[in-house]
Amino acid sequence: MPEDLVLTTRLAVTKTNLTLINALTTTIRRREDGIDDFLGAPAQHLQSLAKLNEKVFKLKNQAFEDEEVFLKDLKLLEEDVDNLAMELRKRNRQADALRTLLFEPLNERNDVTDFLLTAAKGLESQLTPENYWKKQTECEKLFREYVDLLRGIALRSARFGDKHATIGQLFSIADALPDVWGRVNGWGWHSLVVPSRIEEHGSTDSLVLRVGFPEWTVWALPVLQHEMAHVYRARKDLNRGDKPPDASLVADALATLVTRPAYACATLLLRLNPSAVLDPDSEAGLRAATILGTLSECSEEGDPVHVLAARLRREWLAAVENAGGEPDAQTAAFASSKWSDALRTAREDVELAERGGLPKAPVWHEKWPTVSLLASVLSEGGDVKVPPAYAGESEMGDAQKRSMSLLLMLNAVWLARVGPKPERDAAPGDIAGIAERAVRAMLDHLEGPPPRRRGSGPTNVR
């Protein structure tokens, strides 16, 4: 039986998530202990203040009896006050951290104000007894967006996760990734990425981006670029031409152009269902063909990205066969013009964006030495820092530069796990450590000053 990297990866993911479920009581206890400790602080400090008041009362009496004892006790009181002040400053920092985890700054999120609220007000003013049944589907879609957003915010704020990173911390990394798409006709992205049961496969009404379970880990973060690609095209012209290519395939081509191997690995090894490839027009087969075709077409013959694309193609075909799909159907999908039409449209979109003033996308074969070095450090267990994607000045805005740096790290973390050749793959026992080091580096990268966003004039940032 040929090697089945898809099966191996998904089996590892399933086992990891079963472990998380088994450790749920420990996770809940850790969360509750942290909150209980913080909420118990006022009572502890009241007790400390009561003791200080007793000392003050004694000092008042001593001042008239023994000056030497008075001065000695006064010094001790000053030390107690300093210690209490130090403890209060520590608790204040903890309160700030807890506030960030428990309360998302929704007033700054345009997906809520511009889309959900505006859409709800518009529907409310339009609904009449005569058009209710026609508007019902539109209302239900909006309600689903509302519930998904609330559920996602609750999950982000709940402090669940493992001992290395909470879901909220992981998704704070996800929030920064769409900035790499830059601005389209003065429009840019600023919104919330939420954990969800599944991802959407199209542009959502409120433009809330989702990352689906069971992979709420660093490995799955690249998949949100598929939804962002739908948003990107919707801001331009989603249905251009008499017979536009399939929107989902164009989104895959765009996401691969922007994110490169990290998107291919995340989507093929974690998301697409190889057993669903039953005929040449199967969605899974055409999406796999689009992703792998784009990765291969946009890399140089013999370079590591091209070699990795060839390996992923072999692995995907093996997974289709082993999962009960039709390898001949997948081979036919690889030969289909549907994915090449989607890639051509995606390339036109990128070229139009560049002519409109957007920064040119990075040349990935020039960035690959940096990615390869990061992957080696992650594999060897060393501390790693997210490097700047561009040295010195460039036409990219700060937010876009930061996002591009995060994409370099996402490619590095996948390269540390899955090499162009099987002998370079990480050992199963090393995968969790690689992820932990990468997440820690990306969180450190995000803790710097917030990036300045390009553009001026009326606010038009999502």
Coordinates of C-alpha atoms in Angstrom, one line a residue:
M1 CA 0.0 0.0 0.0
P2 CA 1.5 3.4 -0.9
E3 CA 2.2 5.9 1.8
D4 CA -0.9 7.8 2.8
L5 CA 0.1 11.1 4.3
V6 CA -3.5 12.4 4.3
L7 CA -4.6 9.5 6.4
T8 CA -1.6 9.7 8.7
T9 CA -2.2 13.5 9.3
R10 CA -5.9 13.1 9.9
L11 CA -5.4 10.2 12.3
A12 CA -2.9 12.3 14.3
V13 CA -5.4 15.1 14.4
T14 CA -8.2 12.9 15.5
K15 CA -6.1 11.4 18.3
T16 CA -5.0 14.8 19.4
N17 CA -8.6 16.0 19.6
L18 CA -9.7 12.9 21.5
T19 CA -7.0 13.7 24.0
L20 CA -8.3 17.2 24.3
I21 CA -11.8 15.9 25.0
N22 CA -10.5 13.5 27.6
A23 CA -8.7 16.4 29.2
L24 CA -11.7 18.6 29.2
T25 CA -12.3 18.4 32.9
T26 CA -8.7 19.5 33.5
T27 CA -9.1 22.4 31.0
I28 CA -12.3 23.5 32.7
R29 CA -10.7 23.3 36.2
R30 CA -7.7 25.3 34.9
R31 CA -10.0 28.0 33.6
E32 CA -12.1 28.1 36.7
D33 CA -9.1 28.1 39.0
G34 CA -7.7 31.1 37.2
I35 CA -11.0 33.0 37.4
D36 CA -11.6 32.0 41.0
D37 CA -8.1 33.1 42.0
F38 CA -8.6 36.5 40.3
L39 CA -12.1 37.0 41.7
G40 CA -10.9 36.1 45.2
A41 CA -8.4 38.9 45.1
P42 CA -10.6 41.6 46.5
A43 CA -11.4 39.6 49.6
Q44 CA -7.7 38.9 50.2
H45 CA -6.8 42.5 49.8
L46 CA -9.6 43.6 52.2
Q47 CA -8.1 41.3 54.8
S48 CA -4.7 42.8 54.2
L49 CA -6.1 46.3 54.6
A50 CA -7.8 45.3 57.8
K51 CA -4.4 44.2 59.2
L52 CA -2.8 47.4 58.1
N53 CA -5.6 49.4 59.9
E54 CA -4.8 47.5 63.1
K55 CA -1.2 48.4 62.8
V56 CA -2.0 52.1 62.2
F57 CA -4.2 52.0 65.4
K58 CA -1.3 50.5 67.4
L59 CA 1.1 53.1 66.0
K60 CA -1.1 55.9 67.1
N61 CA -0.7 54.7 70.7
Q62 CA 3.0 54.0 70.4
A63 CA 3.7 57.5 69.2
F64 CA 3.1 58.7 72.7
E65 CA 4.9 55.9 74.6
D66 CA 8.1 54.9 72.8
E67 CA 9.5 56.8 69.9
E68 CA 12.1 54.2 69.0
V69 CA 9.5 51.4 68.8
F70 CA 7.2 53.7 66.9
L71 CA 9.8 54.5 64.1
K72 CA 10.6 50.8 63.8
D73 CA 7.0 49.8 63.4
L74 CA 6.4 52.6 61.0
K75 CA 9.1 51.3 58.8
L76 CA 7.5 47.9 58.9
L77 CA 4.2 49.4 58.0
E78 CA 5.8 51.2 55.0
E79 CA 7.1 47.9 53.8
D80 CA 3.7 46.3 54.1
V81 CA 2.1 49.1 52.1
D82 CA 4.8 48.7 49.4
N83 CA 4.1 45.0 49.2
L84 CA 0.4 45.5 48.9
A85 CA 0.9 48.1 46.2
M86 CA 3.1 45.6 44.3
E87 CA 0.5 42.9 44.6
L88 CA -2.3 45.3 43.4
R89 CA -0.2 46.2 40.3
K90 CA 0.2 42.5 39.6
R91 CA -3.5 41.9 40.0
N92 CA -4.2 44.9 37.7
R93 CA -2.1 43.3 35.0
Q94 CA -3.9 40.1 35.5
A95 CA -7.2 41.9 35.2
D96 CA -6.2 43.5 31.9
A97 CA -5.2 40.1 30.5
L98 CA -8.4 38.5 31.7
R99 CA -10.5 41.4 30.3
T100 CA -8.8 40.8 26.9
L101 CA -9.6 37.1 27.0
L102 CA -13.2 37.5 28.2
F103 CA -14.4 40.6 26.2
E104 CA -13.7 41.0 22.5
P105 CA -13.6 44.7 21.5
L106 CA -16.7 44.3 19.3
N107 CA -17.1 48.1 18.9
E108 CA -14.0 48.1 16.7
R109 CA -15.3 45.2 14.5
N110 CA -16.9 46.3 11.3
D111 CA -18.3 42.8 10.6
V112 CA -20.7 43.6 13.5
T113 CA -21.5 47.2 13.0
D114 CA -21.4 47.4 9.2
F115 CA -22.8 44.1 8.2
L116 CA -24.9 42.4 10.9
L117 CA -26.4 45.5 12.4
T118 CA -26.9 47.3 9.1
A119 CA -28.4 44.2 7.4
A120 CA -30.7 43.7 10.4
K121 CA -32.0 47.3 10.3
G122 CA -32.5 47.1 6.5
L123 CA -34.4 43.9 6.7
E124 CA -36.5 45.1 9.6
S125 CA -37.6 48.2 7.7
Q126 CA -38.4 46.2 4.5
L127 CA -40.4 43.4 6.0
T128 CA -44.1 43.4 5.3
P129 CA -46.8 40.8 5.4
E130 CA -46.7 40.7 1.6
N131 CA -43.0 40.0 1.3
Y132 CA -42.3 38.0 4.4
W133 CA -42.1 34.6 2.7
K134 CA -39.7 36.0 0.1
K135 CA -37.5 37.5 2.8
Q136 CA -37.6 34.5 5.1
T137 CA -34.5 32.8 3.7
E138 CA -32.5 36.1 3.8
C139 CA -33.5 36.5 7.5
E140 CA -32.6 33.0 8.4
K141 CA -29.1 33.4 6.9
L142 CA -28.6 36.5 8.9
F143 CA -29.8 34.8 12.1
R144 CA -27.3 32.0 11.5
E145 CA -24.5 34.6 11.1
Y146 CA -25.6 36.2 14.4
V147 CA -25.6 32.9 16.3
D148 CA -22.3 31.8 14.8
L149 CA -20.7 35.1 15.7
L150 CA -22.0 34.9 19.3
R151 CA -20.9 31.3 19.7
G152 CA -17.5 32.0 18.2
I153 CA -17.0 35.0 20.6
A154 CA -18.0 32.9 23.5
L155 CA -15.5 30.2 22.5
R156 CA -12.7 32.7 22.0
S157 CA -13.4 34.2 25.4
A158 CA -13.8 31.0 27.4
R159 CA -10.0 30.5 27.8
F160 CA -10.4 26.9 26.6
G161 CA -7.4 25.3 24.8
D162 CA -4.3 23.5 26.0
K163 CA -1.6 24.6 28.4
H164 CA 0.3 26.3 25.6
A165 CA -2.3 28.6 24.1
T166 CA -6.0 29.3 24.5
I167 CA -8.5 29.4 21.6
G168 CA -8.6 33.1 22.0
Q169 CA -4.9 33.5 21.6
L170 CA -4.8 31.2 18.6
F171 CA -7.6 33.2 16.9
S172 CA -5.9 36.5 17.6
I173 CA -3.2 35.2 15.2
A174 CA -6.0 34.3 12.7
D175 CA -7.4 37.9 12.9
A176 CA -4.1 39.3 11.5
L177 CA -3.8 36.9 8.5
P178 CA -6.4 38.6 6.2
D179 CA -4.3 41.8 6.2
V180 CA -2.0 40.2 3.6
W181 CA -4.7 40.7 1.0
G182 CA -4.2 44.5 1.2
R183 CA -6.8 46.9 0.0
V184 CA -9.2 46.7 -2.9
N185 CA -10.4 50.0 -4.3
G186 CA -9.8 51.7 -0.9
W187 CA -11.4 48.8 1.0
G188 CA -9.5 46.7 3.5
W189 CA -10.3 44.0 6.0
H190 CA -10.6 44.3 9.7
S191 CA -12.8 41.8 11.3
L192 CA -13.1 38.8 13.6
V193 CA -12.2 35.2 12.9
V194 CA -14.3 32.8 14.9
P195 CA -14.1 29.1 15.7
S196 CA -17.0 27.2 14.1
R197 CA -18.1 23.6 13.6
I198 CA -17.4 23.9 9.9
E199 CA -16.1 26.5 7.5
E200 CA -18.3 28.3 5.0
H201 CA -17.5 27.5 1.4
G202 CA -18.6 30.8 0.1
S203 CA -18.7 34.5 0.9
T204 CA -20.8 35.0 4.1
D205 CA -23.4 37.7 4.3
S206 CA -21.8 39.4 7.3
L207 CA -18.2 38.5 6.2
V208 CA -17.4 36.7 9.4
L209 CA -14.5 34.3 8.7
R210 CA -14.6 30.8 10.3
V211 CA -12.1 28.1 11.1
G212 CA -13.9 24.8 11.6
F213 CA -13.5 22.1 14.2
P214 CA -11.7 19.7 14.8
E215 CA -8.6 21.6 13.8
W216 CA -8.6 24.7 16.0
T217 CA -4.8 24.6 15.9
V218 CA -2.1 26.4 14.1
W219 CA -2.1 23.8 11.4
A220 CA -5.6 24.8 10.2
L221 CA -5.1 28.6 10.2
P222 CA -4.3 28.7 6.5
V223 CA -7.7 27.4 5.5
L224 CA -9.4 30.6 6.4
Q225 CA -7.8 32.2 3.3
H226 CA -10.4 30.4 1.2
E227 CA -13.2 32.4 2.8
M228 CA -11.1 35.6 2.6
A229 CA -10.6 34.9 -1.1
H230 CA -14.4 34.9 -1.6
V231 CA -14.6 38.2 0.3
Y232 CA -11.8 39.6 -1.9
R233 CA -13.5 38.7 -5.1
A234 CA -16.9 39.9 -3.9
R235 CA -15.4 43.4 -3.5
K236 CA -14.3 43.3 -7.1
D237 CA -16.6 41.3 -9.3
L238 CA -17.5 37.8 -8.4
N239 CA -19.4 36.9 -11.5
R240 CA -17.4 38.6 -14.2
G241 CA -18.0 37.3 -17.8
D242 CA -20.7 35.2 -19.4
K243 CA -19.5 31.9 -18.0
P244 CA -17.3 32.7 -15.0
P245 CA -15.3 29.9 -13.4
D246 CA -16.6 28.2 -10.3
A247 CA -16.2 30.7 -7.4
S248 CA -14.9 28.1 -5.0
L249 CA -12.1 27.0 -7.4
V250 CA -11.1 30.7 -8.0
A251 CA -11.0 31.1 -4.2
D252 CA -8.7 28.1 -3.9
A253 CA -6.4 29.5 -6.6
L254 CA -6.3 32.9 -5.0
A255 CA -5.7 31.4 -1.5
T256 CA -2.9 29.2 -2.9
L257 CA -1.3 32.2 -4.7
V258 CA -1.3 34.2 -1.5
T259 CA -0.5 31.5 1.1
R260 CA 1.3 28.9 -1.1
P261 CA 2.3 25.5 0.5
A262 CA 0.8 26.2 3.9
Y263 CA -2.7 26.5 2.3
A264 CA -2.1 23.3 0.1
C265 CA -1.0 21.3 3.1
A266 CA -3.8 22.5 5.4
T267 CA -6.6 22.0 2.9
L268 CA -5.4 18.7 1.4
L269 CA -4.2 17.0 4.6
L270 CA -6.9 18.3 6.9
R271 CA -10.0 19.3 5.1
L272 CA -10.9 17.8 1.6
N273 CA -12.6 14.4 1.7
P274 CA -10.7 12.0 -0.7
S275 CA -13.6 9.5 -0.5
A276 CA -15.8 12.1 -2.2
V277 CA -13.8 12.0 -5.4
L278 CA -16.1 9.8 -7.4
D279 CA -16.2 11.5 -10.8
P280 CA -14.2 14.1 -12.7
D281 CA -16.5 16.9 -11.6
S282 CA -16.5 16.1 -7.9
E283 CA -16.0 19.2 -5.8
A284 CA -13.2 17.7 -3.7
G285 CA -11.4 16.4 -6.9
L286 CA -11.5 19.8 -8.7
R287 CA -10.5 21.7 -5.6
A288 CA -7.5 19.4 -5.1
A289 CA -6.6 19.8 -8.8
T290 CA -6.9 23.6 -8.5
I291 CA -4.7 23.9 -5.4
L292 CA -2.0 21.5 -6.6
G293 CA -2.1 22.9 -10.2
T294 CA -1.7 26.4 -8.9
L295 CA 1.2 25.4 -6.6
S296 CA 2.9 23.6 -9.4
E297 CA 2.3 26.2 -12.1
C298 CA 3.5 29.1 -9.9
S299 CA 6.8 27.5 -8.8
E300 CA 10.0 26.8 -10.6
E301 CA 10.9 23.3 -11.9
G302 CA 13.0 21.6 -9.3
D303 CA 12.7 24.1 -6.5
P304 CA 11.4 22.9 -3.1
V305 CA 7.8 24.2 -3.6
H306 CA 7.6 22.4 -6.9
V307 CA 8.9 19.2 -5.4
L308 CA 6.5 19.5 -2.5
A309 CA 3.6 20.0 -4.9
A310 CA 4.5 16.8 -6.7
R311 CA 4.7 14.9 -3.4
L312 CA 1.3 16.3 -2.3
R313 CA -0.2 15.2 -5.6
R314 CA 1.1 11.6 -5.1
E315 CA -0.1 11.6 -1.5
W316 CA -3.6 12.9 -2.4
L317 CA -4.0 10.2 -5.2
A318 CA -3.0 7.5 -2.6
A319 CA -5.5 8.9 -0.2
V320 CA -8.3 8.9 -2.8
E321 CA -7.6 5.2 -3.5
N322 CA -7.3 4.1 0.1
A323 CA -10.4 6.1 1.2
G324 CA -12.6 4.4 -1.5
G325 CA -12.6 7.2 -4.0
E326 CA -11.8 6.9 -7.8
P327 CA -8.2 7.7 -8.6
D328 CA -9.1 7.8 -12.3
A329 CA -11.6 10.5 -11.5
Q330 CA -9.0 12.5 -9.7
T331 CA -6.6 12.1 -12.7
A332 CA -9.3 13.4 -15.0
A333 CA -9.9 16.3 -12.6
F334 CA -6.1 17.2 -12.9
A335 CA -6.6 17.3 -16.7
S336 CA -9.7 19.4 -16.5
S337 CA -9.8 22.9 -17.9
K338 CA -12.0 24.0 -15.0
W339 CA -9.1 24.5 -12.6
S340 CA -6.8 26.1 -15.1
D341 CA -9.6 28.6 -16.0
A342 CA -9.9 29.3 -12.3
L343 CA -6.2 29.9 -12.0
R344 CA -6.2 32.2 -15.0
T345 CA -9.0 34.3 -13.4
A346 CA -7.2 34.4 -10.1
R347 CA -4.0 35.6 -11.7
E348 CA -5.9 38.3 -13.6
D349 CA -7.4 39.4 -10.3
V350 CA -4.0 39.7 -8.7
E351 CA -2.5 41.6 -11.7
L352 CA -5.5 44.0 -11.7
A353 CA -5.0 44.6 -8.0
E354 CA -1.3 45.3 -8.5
R355 CA -2.0 47.8 -11.3
G356 CA -4.5 49.4 -9.0
G357 CA -1.8 50.3 -6.5
L358 CA -1.6 47.2 -4.3
P359 CA 1.8 45.8 -3.4
K360 CA 3.0 43.0 -5.6
A361 CA 2.7 39.5 -4.1
P362 CA 6.1 38.1 -2.8
V363 CA 8.1 35.9 -5.0
W364 CA 8.0 32.7 -3.0
H365 CA 11.2 31.1 -4.3
E366 CA 13.0 34.1 -3.0
K367 CA 11.4 33.7 0.4
W368 CA 11.9 29.9 0.7
P369 CA 15.4 30.0 2.2
T370 CA 13.9 32.0 5.1
V371 CA 11.0 29.6 5.4
S372 CA 13.4 26.6 5.3
L373 CA 15.6 28.1 8.0
L374 CA 12.6 28.7 10.3
A375 CA 11.4 25.2 9.7
S376 CA 14.9 23.8 10.7
V377 CA 14.9 25.8 14.0
L378 CA 11.4 24.7 14.8
S379 CA 12.3 21.1 14.2
E380 CA 15.5 21.3 16.3
G381 CA 13.6 22.7 19.3
G382 CA 15.3 26.1 19.3
D383 CA 13.6 29.5 20.1
V384 CA 12.4 31.2 16.9
K385 CA 11.3 34.7 16.1
V386 CA 9.0 35.7 13.3
P387 CA 11.1 37.5 10.7
P388 CA 10.1 40.6 8.8
A389 CA 8.7 39.6 5.4
Y390 CA 10.3 42.7 3.8
A391 CA 13.5 44.4 5.0
G392 CA 13.5 48.2 5.0
E393 CA 10.9 50.3 3.3
S394 CA 8.4 48.9 0.9
E395 CA 5.0 50.0 -0.5
M396 CA 3.3 47.6 1.9
G397 CA 1.5 49.0 4.9
D398 CA 2.6 47.8 8.4
A399 CA -0.5 45.6 8.8
Q400 CA 0.2 43.8 5.5
K401 CA 3.9 43.4 6.4
R402 CA 3.0 41.8 9.7
S403 CA 0.5 39.5 8.1
M404 CA 3.0 38.4 5.5
S405 CA 5.5 37.6 8.3
L406 CA 2.9 35.4 9.9
L407 CA 2.4 33.6 6.6
L408 CA 6.1 32.9 6.4
M409 CA 5.9 31.2 9.8
L410 CA 2.8 29.2 8.8
N411 CA 4.7 27.9 5.8
A412 CA 7.6 27.1 8.1
V413 CA 5.6 25.2 10.6
W414 CA 4.1 23.0 7.9
L415 CA 7.5 22.5 6.2
A416 CA 8.8 21.4 9.6
R417 CA 6.0 18.8 9.7
V418 CA 5.8 17.7 6.0
G419 CA 9.0 18.0 3.9
P420 CA 9.3 17.9 0.1
K421 CA 10.5 14.3 0.7
P422 CA 9.1 11.8 3.2
E423 CA 12.5 11.4 5.0
R424 CA 12.3 15.0 6.1
D425 CA 8.9 14.6 7.9
A426 CA 8.7 15.3 11.6
A427 CA 8.5 12.4 14.0
P428 CA 5.0 12.0 15.4
G429 CA 6.3 12.9 18.9
D430 CA 7.8 16.1 17.7
I431 CA 4.7 17.6 16.1
A432 CA 3.2 19.1 19.2
G433 CA 6.4 20.8 20.1
I434 CA 6.8 22.3 16.7
A435 CA 3.3 23.8 16.9
E436 CA 3.9 25.1 20.4
R437 CA 7.1 27.0 19.4
A438 CA 5.5 28.4 16.3
V439 CA 2.4 29.7 18.2
R440 CA 4.6 31.3 20.9
A441 CA 6.7 33.1 18.3
M442 CA 3.6 34.4 16.5
L443 CA 2.0 35.6 19.7
D444 CA 5.2 37.4 20.6
H445 CA 5.2 38.9 17.1
L446 CA 1.6 40.2 17.7
E447 CA 2.4 41.8 21.1
G448 CA 4.4 44.6 19.4
P449 CA 2.8 48.0 18.7
P450 CA -0.4 47.7 16.5
P451 CA 0.4 48.2 12.9
R452 CA -0.6 51.4 11.1
R453 CA -3.1 50.9 8.3
R454 CA -2.6 52.5 4.9
G455 CA -5.1 54.9 3.5
S456 CA -6.8 58.1 4.6
G457 CA -10.1 59.7 4.4
P458 CA -13.4 58.2 5.5
T459 CA -13.2 55.0 7.4
N460 CA -13.6 52.1 5.0
V461 CA -11.7 49.3 6.8
R462 CA -13.3 46.0 7.6

